[in-house]
Amino acid sequence: MSKQDAASYIAMLEQMERDAGTEKTAIAGICAQADRSLSSADTTAFLQLKSLLEGNAGVRLLARSADLMRLRFIIGAVESEQTVGLPLFTGGIRSFSELLERYMKTNLMLRRIEFDLVPGAEEAYAYIRETPVSPYAVSAILYNMISILGHREEVLLKLSQDALSHERYAEALGFLNVVEQPSDETISLKNELTAALTGGGV
C-alpha cells in the first residue's frame, strides 16, 4: 500500500469513527423520542418516528442498531393496525424497553409455534390470541431483516388454523393475507375463506 493509499485509508477510518459517535447520539435520541411517545400513549408521535428512519441517514442508523430496526418494523405494523381499526401492538406499552420486551416475547412465541414445541406451542397460540398481536405485527417480526425465524408461511398457516379453531375468522384470513409470496395452497385457502366470509358461509 502506498503512503497516499495508507493516508486515505486512515482518513476513512477516522471519519467512520467520528460518524459512529454522531450516529450513536442520533440512535439514543430516537430511542428517547420513542420512549416519550409511548409513555404518553401518543400514537401520532410514535408513528412520526418513521420519518427519522428513512433516507440515507436513516438507513445508516438502522444498520447500526437492531433495536431501531425492530422499531421501524413495529411502526409499520402499528400504521396498518390503526388504518384497519385493530388493537395496536403498542397497546398498554409505556416505554421503549417494554415495547422491545413485547417484541422479543412475541418472537419467542413464534419460535415455539414454528417448532411445535410441547407444551410451549399451546401457550404461544394463547399468547397471540390474548395479547394485541395482529397479523401485521406477526408479519413485521417474521419478515424483517434481522429475523431468525424460518418457515414463515408455515407459521402463518398454523396461526390461521388456530384462529379458525376459535371462530376468529377475520383474524384467520388476516394471517393468510400477510403471507409474502404465498404458495398455491395458501392462495387457495385464502380464496376459500374469503368466499366463505363474503358469502356468509362461515
mmCIF file of C-alpha atoms in Angstrom:
data_model
loop_
_atom_site.group_PDB
_atom_site.id
_atom_site.type_symbol
_atom_site.label_atom_id
_atom_site.label_comp_id
_atom_site.label_asym_id
_atom_site.label_seq_id
_atom_site.Cartn_x
_atom_site.Cartn_y
_atom_site.Cartn_z
ATOM 1 C CA MET A 1 0.000 0.000 0.000
ATOM 2 C CA SER A 2 1.424 3.391 -0.991
ATOM 3 C CA LYS A 3 1.761 6.213 1.507
ATOM 4 C CA GLN A 4 -1.078 8.041 -0.243
ATOM 5 C CA ASP A 5 -3.344 4.981 -0.076
ATOM 6 C CA ALA A 6 -2.443 4.423 3.568
ATOM 7 C CA ALA A 7 -3.251 8.045 4.391
ATOM 8 C CA SER A 8 -6.609 7.790 2.588
ATOM 9 C CA TYR A 9 -7.429 4.581 4.447
ATOM 10 C CA ILE A 10 -6.592 6.140 7.815
ATOM 11 C CA ALA A 11 -8.690 9.193 6.969
ATOM 12 C CA MET A 12 -11.631 6.948 6.068
ATOM 13 C CA LEU A 13 -11.354 5.073 9.385
ATOM 14 C CA GLU A 14 -11.178 8.347 11.303
ATOM 15 C CA GLN A 15 -14.295 9.590 9.502
ATOM 16 C CA MET A 16 -16.130 6.351 10.297
ATOM 17 C CA GLU A 17 -15.146 6.752 13.952
ATOM 18 C CA ARG A 18 -16.455 10.324 14.005
ATOM 19 C CA ASP A 19 -19.673 9.237 12.283
ATOM 20 C CA ALA A 20 -20.108 6.405 14.774
ATOM 21 C CA GLY A 21 -20.186 8.875 17.651
ATOM 22 C CA THR A 22 -22.691 11.106 15.894
ATOM 23 C CA GLU A 23 -24.871 8.165 14.881
ATOM 24 C CA LYS A 24 -24.778 6.738 18.404
ATOM 25 C CA THR A 25 -26.121 10.042 19.688
ATOM 26 C CA ALA A 26 -28.824 10.049 17.000
ATOM 27 C CA ILE A 27 -29.863 6.496 17.884
ATOM 28 C CA ALA A 28 -30.126 7.400 21.570
ATOM 29 C CA GLY A 29 -32.235 10.423 20.640
ATOM 30 C CA ILE A 30 -34.695 8.365 18.594
ATOM 31 C CA CYS A 31 -34.994 5.789 21.362
ATOM 32 C CA ALA A 32 -35.720 8.620 23.817
ATOM 33 C CA GLN A 33 -38.421 10.002 21.497
ATOM 34 C CA ALA A 34 -39.963 6.547 21.214
ATOM 35 C CA ASP A 35 -39.941 6.296 24.991
ATOM 36 C CA ARG A 36 -41.696 9.656 25.374
ATOM 37 C CA SER A 37 -44.362 8.904 22.779
ATOM 38 C CA LEU A 38 -45.148 5.559 24.396
ATOM 39 C CA SER A 39 -45.161 6.919 27.951
ATOM 40 C CA SER A 40 -47.794 9.477 26.899
ATOM 41 C CA ALA A 41 -49.687 6.964 24.703
ATOM 42 C CA ASP A 42 -49.227 9.360 21.773
ATOM 43 C CA THR A 43 -49.631 7.099 18.747
ATOM 44 C CA THR A 44 -49.295 10.002 16.309
ATOM 45 C CA ALA A 45 -45.886 10.938 17.720
ATOM 46 C CA PHE A 46 -44.860 7.282 17.708
ATOM 47 C CA LEU A 47 -45.739 6.876 14.027
ATOM 48 C CA GLN A 48 -43.917 10.106 13.143
ATOM 49 C CA LEU A 49 -40.658 8.452 14.207
ATOM 50 C CA LYS A 50 -40.792 6.629 10.864
ATOM 51 C CA SER A 51 -39.514 9.756 9.098
ATOM 52 C CA LEU A 52 -36.304 9.619 11.165
ATOM 53 C CA LEU A 53 -35.579 6.116 9.905
ATOM 54 C CA GLU A 54 -35.850 6.859 6.196
ATOM 55 C CA GLY A 55 -33.383 8.190 3.645
ATOM 56 C CA ASN A 56 -29.630 7.624 3.650
ATOM 57 C CA ALA A 57 -29.175 8.851 7.220
ATOM 58 C CA GLY A 58 -31.958 6.612 8.483
ATOM 59 C CA VAL A 59 -30.575 3.568 6.681
ATOM 60 C CA ARG A 60 -27.175 4.115 8.313
ATOM 61 C CA LEU A 61 -28.809 4.278 11.739
ATOM 62 C CA LEU A 62 -30.786 1.102 11.078
ATOM 63 C CA ALA A 63 -27.576 -0.663 10.074
ATOM 64 C CA ARG A 64 -26.012 0.261 13.409
ATOM 65 C CA SER A 65 -28.925 -0.638 15.698
ATOM 66 C CA ALA A 66 -31.004 -3.821 15.799
ATOM 67 C CA ASP A 67 -33.401 -2.101 18.209
ATOM 68 C CA LEU A 68 -34.079 0.657 15.687
ATOM 69 C CA MET A 69 -34.639 -1.993 13.025
ATOM 70 C CA ARG A 70 -37.229 -3.617 15.286
ATOM 71 C CA LEU A 71 -38.800 -0.204 15.937
ATOM 72 C CA ARG A 72 -39.042 0.516 12.208
ATOM 73 C CA PHE A 73 -40.969 -2.670 11.511
ATOM 74 C CA ILE A 74 -43.216 -2.223 14.556
ATOM 75 C CA ILE A 75 -44.108 1.276 13.350
ATOM 76 C CA GLY A 76 -45.187 -0.212 10.024
ATOM 77 C CA ALA A 77 -47.357 -2.771 11.800
ATOM 78 C CA VAL A 78 -48.970 -0.145 14.035
ATOM 79 C CA GLU A 79 -49.696 2.025 10.996
ATOM 80 C CA SER A 80 -51.584 -0.852 9.379
ATOM 81 C CA GLU A 81 -53.382 -1.750 12.614
ATOM 82 C CA GLN A 82 -54.545 1.830 13.070
ATOM 83 C CA THR A 83 -55.716 2.039 9.453
ATOM 84 C CA VAL A 84 -57.989 -1.010 9.720
ATOM 85 C CA GLY A 85 -59.034 -0.431 13.340
ATOM 86 C CA LEU A 86 -57.250 -3.342 15.025
ATOM 87 C CA PRO A 87 -55.898 -3.185 18.595
ATOM 88 C CA LEU A 88 -52.407 -1.705 18.424
ATOM 89 C CA PHE A 89 -49.277 -3.715 19.166
ATOM 90 C CA THR A 90 -48.258 -0.776 21.368
ATOM 91 C CA GLY A 91 -51.439 -1.082 23.454
ATOM 92 C CA GLY A 92 -50.664 -0.851 27.163
ATOM 93 C CA ILE A 93 -46.970 -0.214 26.481
ATOM 94 C CA ARG A 94 -45.493 2.778 28.293
ATOM 95 C CA SER A 95 -41.783 2.650 27.448
ATOM 96 C CA PHE A 96 -39.459 1.679 24.632
ATOM 97 C CA SER A 97 -37.973 -1.098 26.776
ATOM 98 C CA GLU A 98 -41.455 -2.543 27.324
ATOM 99 C CA LEU A 99 -42.069 -2.423 23.584
ATOM 100 C CA LEU A 100 -38.878 -4.358 22.908
ATOM 101 C CA GLU A 101 -39.862 -6.879 25.603
ATOM 102 C CA ARG A 102 -43.208 -7.476 23.860
ATOM 103 C CA TYR A 103 -41.397 -7.814 20.544
ATOM 104 C CA MET A 104 -38.913 -10.337 21.946
ATOM 105 C CA LYS A 105 -41.603 -12.326 23.764
ATOM 106 C CA THR A 106 -43.729 -12.471 20.623
ATOM 107 C CA ASN A 107 -40.675 -13.602 18.684
ATOM 108 C CA LEU A 108 -40.112 -16.366 21.254
ATOM 109 C CA MET A 109 -43.740 -17.475 20.979
ATOM 110 C CA LEU A 110 -43.479 -17.624 17.197
ATOM 111 C CA ARG A 111 -40.389 -19.805 17.566
ATOM 112 C CA ARG A 112 -42.388 -22.194 19.738
ATOM 113 C CA ILE A 113 -45.079 -22.372 17.075
ATOM 114 C CA GLU A 114 -42.507 -22.851 14.333
ATOM 115 C CA PHE A 115 -41.025 -25.906 16.041
ATOM 116 C CA ASP A 116 -44.288 -27.264 17.519
ATOM 117 C CA LEU A 117 -42.796 -27.269 20.993
ATOM 118 C CA VAL A 118 -44.895 -29.170 23.547
ATOM 119 C CA PRO A 119 -46.438 -27.802 25.685
ATOM 120 C CA GLY A 120 -44.919 -24.439 24.729
ATOM 121 C CA ALA A 121 -46.777 -24.115 21.431
ATOM 122 C CA GLU A 122 -50.194 -24.091 23.112
ATOM 123 C CA GLU A 123 -49.054 -21.304 25.408
ATOM 124 C CA ALA A 124 -47.767 -19.463 22.363
ATOM 125 C CA TYR A 125 -51.076 -19.693 20.499
ATOM 126 C CA ALA A 126 -52.876 -18.425 23.608
ATOM 127 C CA TYR A 127 -50.429 -15.526 23.890
ATOM 128 C CA ILE A 128 -51.076 -14.444 20.299
ATOM 129 C CA ARG A 129 -54.844 -14.623 20.872
ATOM 130 C CA GLU A 130 -54.839 -12.783 24.198
ATOM 131 C CA THR A 131 -52.222 -10.079 23.522
ATOM 132 C CA PRO A 132 -52.649 -7.286 20.958
ATOM 133 C CA VAL A 133 -50.568 -9.131 18.364
ATOM 134 C CA SER A 134 -52.228 -8.693 14.982
ATOM 135 C CA PRO A 135 -51.297 -10.442 11.733
ATOM 136 C CA TYR A 136 -49.478 -7.213 10.795
ATOM 137 C CA ALA A 137 -47.324 -7.407 13.936
ATOM 138 C CA VAL A 138 -46.587 -11.080 13.341
ATOM 139 C CA SER A 139 -45.609 -10.285 9.753
ATOM 140 C CA ALA A 140 -43.343 -7.448 10.915
ATOM 141 C CA ILE A 141 -41.489 -9.840 13.205
ATOM 142 C CA LEU A 142 -41.343 -12.738 10.759
ATOM 143 C CA TYR A 143 -40.226 -10.835 7.688
ATOM 144 C CA ASN A 144 -37.895 -8.159 8.985
ATOM 145 C CA MET A 145 -34.212 -8.218 8.020
ATOM 146 C CA ILE A 146 -32.927 -9.422 11.384
ATOM 147 C CA SER A 147 -35.465 -12.203 11.871
ATOM 148 C CA ILE A 148 -34.014 -15.630 12.599
ATOM 149 C CA LEU A 149 -37.357 -17.322 12.079
ATOM 150 C CA GLY A 150 -37.694 -19.665 9.134
ATOM 151 C CA HIS A 151 -40.750 -21.418 7.712
ATOM 152 C CA ARG A 152 -42.591 -18.105 7.801
ATOM 153 C CA GLU A 153 -45.500 -19.211 5.657
ATOM 154 C CA GLU A 154 -45.917 -22.337 7.774
ATOM 155 C CA VAL A 155 -46.042 -20.267 10.965
ATOM 156 C CA LEU A 156 -48.741 -18.016 9.498
ATOM 157 C CA LEU A 157 -50.736 -21.029 8.294
ATOM 158 C CA LYS A 158 -50.605 -22.502 11.796
ATOM 159 C CA LEU A 159 -51.794 -19.214 13.284
ATOM 160 C CA SER A 160 -54.597 -19.033 10.738
ATOM 161 C CA GLN A 161 -55.692 -22.560 11.633
ATOM 162 C CA ASP A 162 -55.644 -21.716 15.340
ATOM 163 C CA ALA A 163 -57.756 -18.618 14.708
ATOM 164 C CA LEU A 164 -60.241 -20.711 12.729
ATOM 165 C CA SER A 165 -60.470 -23.252 15.535
ATOM 166 C CA HIS A 166 -61.511 -20.401 17.852
ATOM 167 C CA GLU A 167 -64.004 -18.978 15.327
ATOM 168 C CA ARG A 168 -61.886 -15.879 14.738
ATOM 169 C CA TYR A 169 -62.490 -15.901 11.015
ATOM 170 C CA ALA A 170 -61.367 -12.387 10.084
ATOM 171 C CA GLU A 171 -58.132 -12.921 12.002
ATOM 172 C CA ALA A 172 -57.593 -16.266 10.262
ATOM 173 C CA LEU A 173 -57.888 -14.508 6.907
ATOM 174 C CA GLY A 174 -55.576 -11.774 8.152
ATOM 175 C CA PHE A 175 -52.793 -14.260 8.790
ATOM 176 C CA LEU A 176 -53.183 -15.627 5.280
ATOM 177 C CA ASN A 177 -53.232 -12.148 3.760
ATOM 178 C CA VAL A 178 -49.813 -11.213 5.178
ATOM 179 C CA VAL A 179 -48.015 -14.248 3.733
ATOM 180 C CA GLU A 180 -45.381 -12.953 1.316
ATOM 181 C CA GLN A 181 -45.086 -14.873 -1.953
ATOM 182 C CA PRO A 182 -47.758 -17.383 -0.886
ATOM 183 C CA SER A 183 -47.803 -20.931 -2.196
ATOM 184 C CA ASP A 184 -50.659 -22.187 -4.352
ATOM 185 C CA GLU A 185 -52.064 -23.962 -1.289
ATOM 186 C CA THR A 186 -52.125 -20.743 0.735
ATOM 187 C CA ILE A 187 -53.707 -18.815 -2.139
ATOM 188 C CA SER A 188 -56.401 -21.486 -2.416
ATOM 189 C CA LEU A 189 -57.085 -21.407 1.336
ATOM 190 C CA LYS A 190 -57.252 -17.611 1.268
ATOM 191 C CA ASN A 191 -59.709 -17.626 -1.618
ATOM 192 C CA GLU A 192 -61.898 -20.235 0.062
ATOM 193 C CA LEU A 193 -62.000 -18.330 3.344
ATOM 194 C CA THR A 194 -62.651 -15.026 1.576
ATOM 195 C CA ALA A 195 -65.541 -16.593 -0.349
ATOM 196 C CA ALA A 196 -66.969 -18.108 2.834
ATOM 197 C CA LEU A 197 -66.770 -14.806 4.693
ATOM 198 C CA THR A 198 -68.232 -12.674 1.930
ATOM 199 C CA GLY A 199 -70.885 -15.267 1.143
ATOM 200 C CA GLY A 200 -71.952 -15.736 4.719
ATOM 201 C CA GLY A 201 -70.930 -19.360 4.742
ATOM 202 C CA VAL A 202 -68.855 -19.133 7.932
#
